[in-house]
């Protein structure tokens, strides 16, 4: 392991520790999976979606425009970023994922590969 | 049961969520109105010498339908996030996002000026800012 990978691994470990877990909904139909995630406070530029082998990583940094001298008196959102990892299965087609991000809600559509879509199998009667 | 295995739940993530929920339930909450179910929207409150600022993390709303009211120093944020109807023949694997009506209430300090309240909704965060009254800001008192 060289220095660069060690640093990036350390950074990743740090990030994993210090991130909020965004709530998601996952719904599947015959042609694919729809995933929606709540990521309030994240701008489009600070949202990152990564597909690596068979895992999907959603990461986002919260960017609020705060006055410099602001003192927090109550904080329910106490960490500055979100992170969540999902394992994708083989019949999904990661090359055709489409994403939409609007008012803090991410919607991902992950289609199934055509060969994985359900086919009706004729039962032959003799 | 292949469908169940498509998005296996991350056991550590689940534990973290459970721990957080328990933490929230056991927190001694000084506010009589307690904490909203599902904690939606989450609130951060802060302030400067000039203003009090409330950030409500309320993703996926139509800004025109968020009801923000300030009455006698009590700020109320209310609205509804409609439940998404899954398509027919669809299987719901994970359902964690809040849906339904919500209302969160915050007591503001006494020195605010209710006429100066401003609200803005960006990236799923509602920011309500109220100026403090000038007289309430620290004044140096001269000694004769």
Coordinates of N, CA, C and O in Angstrom, one line a residue, chain A:
Chain A
X1 N 0.8 -1.2 0.0 CA 0.0 0.0 0.0 C 0.9 1.2 0.0 O 1.8 1.4 0.8
X2 N 0.7 2.1 -1.0 CA 1.5 3.3 -0.9 C 0.8 4.4 -0.1 O -0.3 4.2 0.5
X3 N 1.5 5.5 0.0 CA 1.0 6.6 1.0 C -0.4 7.1 0.6 O -1.2 7.4 1.4
X4 N -0.5 7.3 -0.8 CA -1.8 7.9 -1.2 C -3.0 7.0 -0.9 O -4.0 7.6 -0.4
X5 N -2.8 5.7 -1.1 CA -4.0 4.9 -0.8 C -4.3 4.9 0.7 O -5.4 4.8 1.2
X6 N -3.2 4.9 1.5 CA -3.3 4.9 2.9 C -4.1 6.1 3.4 O -5.1 6.0 4.1
X7 N -3.7 7.2 2.8 CA -4.4 8.5 3.2 C -5.9 8.4 2.8 O -6.8 8.7 3.6
X8 N -6.1 8.0 1.6 CA -7.5 8.0 1.1 C -8.3 7.0 2.0 O -9.5 7.2 2.3
X9 N -7.7 5.9 2.4 CA -8.4 4.9 3.2 C -8.7 5.5 4.6 O -9.8 5.3 5.1
X10 N -7.7 6.2 5.1 CA -8.0 6.9 6.4 C -9.1 7.9 6.3 O -10.0 8.0 7.2
X11 N -9.0 8.7 5.2 CA -10.1 9.7 5.0 C -11.4 9.0 5.0 O -12.4 9.5 5.5
X12 N -11.5 7.9 4.2 CA -12.7 7.2 4.1 C -13.3 6.7 5.4 O -14.4 6.9 5.8
X13 N -12.3 6.1 6.2 CA -12.7 5.6 7.5 C -13.3 6.8 8.4 O -14.3 6.6 9.1
X14 N -12.6 7.9 8.3 CA -13.1 9.1 9.1 C -14.5 9.5 8.6 O -15.3 9.8 9.5
X15 N -14.6 9.5 7.3 CA -15.9 9.9 6.8 C -17.0 9.0 7.3 O -18.1 9.4 7.6
X16 N -16.7 7.7 7.2 CA -17.7 6.7 7.6 C -18.2 6.9 9.0 O -19.4 6.7 9.4
X17 N -17.2 7.3 9.9 CA -17.6 7.5 11.3 C -18.5 8.7 11.5 O -19.4 8.7 12.3
X18 N -18.1 9.7 10.7 CA -18.8 11.0 11.0 C -19.8 11.4 9.9 O -19.8 12.5 9.4
X19 N -20.7 10.5 9.6 CA -21.7 10.8 8.6 C -23.1 10.4 9.1 O -23.2 9.4 9.9
X20 N -24.1 11.2 8.7 CA -25.5 10.8 9.0 C -25.9 9.7 8.0 O -25.5 9.7 6.9
X21 N -26.9 8.9 8.5 CA -27.4 7.9 7.6 C -28.8 8.4 7.0 O -29.7 8.5 7.8
X22 N -28.8 8.7 5.8 CA -30.0 9.3 5.3 C -31.1 8.3 5.2 O -30.9 7.1 4.8
X23 N -32.4 8.6 5.5 CA -33.5 7.7 5.4 C -33.8 7.5 3.9 O -33.7 8.4 3.1
X24 N -34.1 6.2 3.5 CA -34.4 5.9 2.1 C -35.7 5.1 2.0 O -36.1 4.5 3.0
X25 N -36.3 5.1 0.8 CA -37.3 4.2 0.4 C -36.8 3.4 -0.8 O -36.2 4.0 -1.7
X26 N -37.0 2.1 -0.8 CA -36.6 1.3 -2.0 C -37.8 0.5 -2.4 O -38.5 -0.2 -1.6
X27 N -38.1 0.6 -3.7 CA -39.3 0.0 -4.2 C -38.9 -0.7 -5.5 O -38.2 -0.1 -6.4
X28 N -39.4 -1.9 -5.7 CA -39.0 -2.7 -6.9 C -40.2 -3.0 -7.7 O -41.3 -3.5 -7.2
X29 N -40.1 -2.9 -9.1 CA -41.2 -3.4 -9.9 C -40.5 -4.3 -11.0 O -39.3 -4.6 -10.9
X30 N -41.2 -4.7 -12.0 CA -40.7 -5.7 -12.9 C -39.5 -5.2 -13.7 O -38.6 -6.0 -14.1
X31 N -39.4 -3.9 -13.9 CA -38.3 -3.4 -14.8 C -37.1 -2.8 -14.0 O -36.1 -2.5 -14.6
X32 N -37.3 -2.7 -12.7 CA -36.1 -2.1 -12.0 C -36.5 -1.7 -10.6 O -37.5 -2.0 -10.1
X33 N -35.5 -0.9 -10.0 CA -35.7 -0.5 -8.6 C -35.6 1.0 -8.5 O -34.9 1.6 -9.3
X34 N -36.5 1.6 -7.7 CA -36.5 3.0 -7.5 C -36.1 3.3 -6.1 O -36.6 2.7 -5.2
X35 N -35.0 4.1 -5.9 CA -34.5 4.4 -4.6 C -34.7 5.9 -4.4 O -34.3 6.7 -5.2
X36 N -35.3 6.3 -3.3 CA -35.4 7.7 -2.9 C -34.7 7.9 -1.6 O -34.9 7.1 -0.7
X37 N -34.0 9.0 -1.5 CA -33.2 9.3 -0.2 C -33.4 10.8 0.1 O -33.4 11.6 -0.7
X38 N -33.5 11.0 1.4 CA -33.6 12.4 1.9 C -32.3 12.9 2.3 O -31.6 12.4 3.2
X39 N -31.8 14.0 1.6 CA -30.5 14.6 1.8 C -30.7 16.1 1.9 O -30.1 16.8 1.1
X40 N -31.4 16.6 2.9 CA -31.7 18.0 3.0 C -30.4 18.8 3.3 O -29.5 18.3 4.1
X41 N -30.2 19.9 2.6 CA -29.1 20.8 2.8 C -27.9 20.5 1.9 O -26.8 21.1 2.0
X42 N -28.1 19.5 1.0 CA -27.0 19.1 0.1 C -27.3 19.8 -1.2 O -28.4 19.7 -1.7
X43 N -26.3 20.5 -1.8 CA -26.5 21.0 -3.1 C -26.1 20.0 -4.2 O -25.4 19.0 -3.8
X44 N -26.5 20.2 -5.4 CA -26.2 19.3 -6.5 C -24.7 19.1 -6.6 O -24.2 18.0 -6.8
X45 N -23.9 20.1 -6.4 CA -22.5 20.1 -6.5 C -21.8 19.2 -5.4 O -20.7 18.7 -5.6
X46 N -22.5 19.1 -4.3 CA -21.9 18.4 -3.2 C -22.5 17.0 -3.0 O -22.3 16.4 -1.9
X47 N -23.2 16.6 -4.0 CA -23.8 15.2 -3.9 C -22.9 14.3 -4.8 O -22.5 14.7 -5.9
X48 N -22.5 13.1 -4.2 CA -21.7 12.2 -5.0 C -22.3 10.8 -5.0 O -22.7 10.3 -4.0
X49 N -22.4 10.3 -6.2 CA -23.0 8.9 -6.4 C -21.8 8.1 -7.0 O -21.3 8.5 -8.0
X50 N -21.5 6.9 -6.4 CA -20.5 6.1 -6.9 C -20.9 4.7 -7.0 O -21.5 4.1 -6.1
X51 N -20.6 4.1 -8.2 CA -20.8 2.7 -8.3 C -19.5 2.0 -8.5 O -18.7 2.4 -9.3
X52 N -19.2 1.1 -7.6 CA -17.9 0.5 -7.5 C -18.2 -1.0 -7.4 O -18.7 -1.5 -6.4
X53 N -17.8 -1.8 -8.4 CA -18.1 -3.2 -8.5 C -19.6 -3.4 -8.3 O -20.3 -3.0 -9.1
X54 N -20.0 -4.0 -7.2 CA -21.5 -4.1 -7.0 C -22.0 -3.3 -5.9 O -23.0 -3.7 -5.3
X55 N -21.3 -2.2 -5.5 CA -21.9 -1.4 -4.5 C -22.2 0.0 -4.9 O -21.5 0.6 -5.8
X56 N -23.2 0.6 -4.4 CA -23.7 1.9 -4.7 C -23.4 2.8 -3.5 O -23.9 2.5 -2.4
X57 N -22.7 3.9 -3.6 CA -22.4 4.7 -2.5 C -23.0 6.1 -2.7 O -22.8 6.7 -3.7
X58 N -23.8 6.6 -1.7 CA -24.4 7.9 -1.8 C -23.8 8.7 -0.8 O -23.8 8.3 0.4
X59 N -23.2 9.8 -1.2 CA -22.6 10.7 -0.2 C -23.0 12.2 -0.5 O -23.1 12.6 -1.6
X60 N -23.2 13.0 0.6 CA -23.5 14.4 0.3 C -23.0 15.2 1.5 O -23.0 14.8 2.6
X61 N -22.6 16.4 1.2 CA -22.1 17.3 2.2 C -23.2 18.4 2.4 O -23.7 19.0 1.4
X62 N -23.5 18.7 3.6 CA -24.5 19.7 3.9 C -23.8 21.1 3.8 O -22.8 21.3 4.4
X63 N -24.4 22.0 3.0 CA -23.8 23.3 2.9 C -24.9 24.3 3.2 O -25.9 24.5 2.4
X64 N -24.8 24.9 4.4 CA -25.8 26.0 4.7 C -25.0 27.3 4.7 O -23.9 27.3 5.1
X65 N -25.7 28.3 4.3 CA -25.0 29.6 4.4 C -25.3 30.2 5.8 O -26.4 30.7 6.1
X66 N -24.3 30.1 6.6 CA -24.4 30.6 8.0 C -23.7 31.9 8.2 O -22.6 32.0 7.6
X67 N -24.2 32.8 9.0 CA -23.4 33.9 9.3 C -22.2 33.5 10.1 O -22.2 32.5 10.8
X68 N -21.1 34.3 10.0 CA -19.8 33.9 10.6 C -19.9 33.8 12.2 O -19.3 32.9 12.7
X69 N -20.7 34.6 12.8 CA -20.7 34.7 14.2 C -21.8 33.9 14.8 O -22.2 34.1 16.0
X70 N -22.4 32.9 14.1 CA -23.5 32.2 14.5 C -23.1 31.2 15.7 O -22.1 30.5 15.5
X71 N -23.9 31.2 16.7 CA -23.7 30.2 17.8 C -24.9 29.3 17.8 O -26.0 29.8 17.8
X72 N -24.7 28.0 17.8 CA -25.8 27.1 17.8 C -26.4 26.9 19.2 O -25.6 26.8 20.1
X73 N -27.7 26.9 19.3 CA -28.2 26.7 20.6 C -28.9 25.4 20.7 O -29.2 24.9 21.8
X74 N -29.3 24.8 19.6 CA -30.0 23.5 19.5 C -29.7 22.8 18.2 O -29.9 23.5 17.2
X75 N -29.2 21.6 18.2 CA -28.9 21.0 16.9 C -29.3 19.5 16.8 O -28.8 18.7 17.6
X76 N -30.2 19.2 16.0 CA -30.6 17.9 15.7 C -29.9 17.2 14.6 O -29.7 16.0 14.5
X77 N -29.4 18.1 13.7 CA -28.5 17.6 12.6 C -27.1 18.1 13.0 O -26.8 19.2 12.9
X78 N -26.4 17.1 13.6 CA -25.2 17.5 14.3 C -23.9 17.1 13.5 O -22.8 17.4 13.9
X79 N -24.1 16.6 12.3 CA -23.0 16.2 11.5 C -23.1 16.8 10.1 O -24.2 17.1 9.7
X80 N -22.0 17.1 9.5 CA -22.1 17.9 8.2 C -22.2 17.1 6.9 O -22.3 17.6 5.9
X81 N -22.4 15.7 7.1 CA -22.5 15.0 5.8 C -23.3 13.7 6.0 O -23.6 13.3 7.1
X82 N -23.7 13.2 4.8 CA -24.5 12.0 4.8 C -23.7 10.9 4.0 O -22.9 11.2 3.1
X83 N -23.9 9.7 4.4 CA -23.3 8.6 3.6 C -24.1 7.3 3.8 O -24.5 7.0 4.9
X84 N -24.3 6.6 2.7 CA -24.9 5.3 2.8 C -24.5 4.4 1.6 O -24.4 4.9 0.5
X85 N -24.3 3.1 1.9 CA -23.8 2.2 0.9 C -24.8 1.1 0.7 O -25.3 0.6 1.7
X86 N -25.1 0.8 -0.5 CA -26.0 -0.4 -0.8 C -25.2 -1.4 -1.7 O -24.4 -1.0 -2.5
X87 N -25.6 -2.6 -1.5 CA -25.0 -3.7 -2.4 C -26.0 -3.9 -3.5 O -27.2 -4.2 -3.3
X88 N -25.5 -3.9 -4.7 CA -26.4 -4.1 -5.9 C -26.3 -5.6 -6.3 O -25.3 -6.2 -6.1
X89 N -27.4 -6.1 -6.8 CA -27.3 -7.5 -7.2 C -27.1 -7.6 -8.7 O -27.2 -6.6 -9.5
X90 N -26.8 -8.8 -9.2 CA -26.3 -8.9 -10.6 C -27.2 -8.6 -11.7 O -26.8 -8.1 -12.7
X91 N -28.5 -8.8 -11.4 CA -29.5 -8.5 -12.5 C -29.7 -7.0 -12.7 O -30.4 -6.7 -13.7
X92 N -29.2 -6.2 -11.9 CA -29.4 -4.7 -12.1 C -28.3 -4.2 -13.1 O -27.2 -4.8 -13.2
X93 N -28.7 -3.2 -13.8 CA -27.8 -2.7 -14.9 C -27.3 -1.3 -14.4 O -27.9 -0.3 -14.6
X94 N -26.1 -1.3 -13.8 CA -25.6 0.0 -13.2 C -25.3 1.0 -14.3 O -25.2 2.2 -13.9
X95 N -25.1 0.6 -15.5 CA -24.7 1.6 -16.6 C -25.9 2.5 -16.9 O -25.7 3.5 -17.6
X96 N -27.1 2.0 -16.6 CA -28.3 2.8 -17.1 C -29.0 3.5 -15.9 O -30.2 3.8 -16.0
X97 N -28.3 3.7 -14.8 CA -28.9 4.3 -13.6 C -29.2 5.8 -14.0 O -28.4 6.5 -14.6
X98 N -30.4 6.3 -13.7 CA -30.7 7.7 -13.9 C -31.0 8.3 -12.5 O -31.5 7.6 -11.6
X99 N -30.6 9.6 -12.3 CA -30.7 10.2 -11.0 C -31.3 11.6 -11.2 O -31.1 12.3 -12.2
X100 N -32.1 11.9 -10.2 CA -32.7 13.2 -10.2 C -32.6 13.8 -8.7 O -32.8 13.0 -7.8
X101 N -32.3 15.0 -8.6 CA -32.1 15.6 -7.2 C -32.9 16.9 -7.1 O -32.6 17.8 -7.8
X102 N -33.9 16.9 -6.3 CA -34.7 18.1 -6.2 C -35.1 18.4 -4.7 O -35.6 17.5 -4.1
X103 N -34.8 19.6 -4.3 CA -35.2 20.0 -2.9 C -34.8 19.0 -1.9 O -35.5 18.6 -1.0
X104 N -33.5 18.5 -2.0 CA -33.0 17.6 -1.0 C -33.4 16.1 -1.1 O -33.1 15.3 -0.2
X105 N -34.2 15.8 -2.1 CA -34.6 14.4 -2.3 C -34.0 13.9 -3.6 O -34.1 14.4 -4.7
X106 N -33.2 12.8 -3.4 CA -32.6 12.1 -4.5 C -33.5 10.9 -4.9 O -33.9 10.1 -4.1
X107 N -33.7 10.9 -6.2 CA -34.5 9.7 -6.8 C -33.6 9.0 -7.8 O -33.1 9.6 -8.8
X108 N -33.3 7.7 -7.5 CA -32.5 6.9 -8.4 C -33.3 5.8 -9.0 O -34.1 5.2 -8.3
X109 N -33.2 5.7 -10.3 CA -33.9 4.6 -11.0 C -32.8 3.6 -11.5 O -31.9 4.0 -12.3
X110 N -32.8 2.4 -11.0 CA -31.8 1.4 -11.4 C -32.5 0.3 -12.2 O -33.2 -0.5 -11.6
X111 N -32.4 0.3 -13.5 CA -33.2 -0.7 -14.3 C -32.5 -2.1 -14.2 O -31.3 -2.2 -13.9
X112 N -33.3 -3.1 -14.4 CA -32.8 -4.4 -14.5 C -32.3 -4.7 -15.9 O -32.8 -4.1 -16.9
X113 N -31.3 -5.5 -16.0 CA -30.8 -5.9 -17.3 C -31.9 -6.6 -18.1 O -32.7 -7.3 -17.4
X114 N -32.0 -6.4 -19.4 CA -33.2 -6.9 -20.1 C -33.4 -8.4 -19.9 O -34.5 -8.9 -19.8
X115 N -32.2 -9.2 -19.8 CA -32.4 -10.6 -19.6 C -32.9 -11.0 -18.3 O -33.4 -12.1 -18.0
X116 N -32.9 -10.1 -17.3 CA -33.3 -10.4 -16.0 C -34.8 -10.0 -15.7 O -35.3 -10.3 -14.7
X117 N -35.4 -9.4 -16.7 CA -36.8 -9.0 -16.5 C -37.7 -10.3 -16.6 O -37.4 -11.2 -17.4
X118 N -38.7 -10.3 -15.9 CA -39.5 -11.5 -15.8 C -40.1 -11.9 -17.2 O -40.5 -11.1 -17.9
X119 N -40.1 -13.2 -17.4 CA -40.6 -13.7 -18.7 C -41.7 -14.7 -18.3 O -41.5 -15.5 -17.4
X120 N -42.7 -14.7 -19.0 CA -43.7 -15.8 -18.7 C -43.3 -17.0 -19.4 O -43.0 -17.0 -20.6
X121 N -43.3 -18.1 -18.7 CA -42.8 -19.4 -19.3 C -44.0 -20.2 -19.7 O -44.9 -20.5 -18.8
X122 N -44.1 -20.5 -20.9 CA -45.3 -21.3 -21.3 C -45.2 -22.7 -20.8 O -44.1 -23.3 -20.8
X123 N -46.2 -23.2 -20.3 CA -46.3 -24.6 -19.8 C -46.9 -25.4 -20.9 O -48.0 -25.1 -21.3
X124 N -46.2 -26.4 -21.4 CA -46.7 -27.2 -22.5 C -47.5 -28.3 -22.0 O -47.1 -29.0 -21.0
X125 N -48.6 -28.5 -22.6 CA -49.5 -29.7 -22.2 C -49.4 -30.7 -23.3 O -49.5 -30.4 -24.5
X126 N -49.2 -31.9 -22.9 CA -49.2 -33.0 -23.9 C -50.4 -33.8 -23.8 O -50.9 -34.1 -22.7

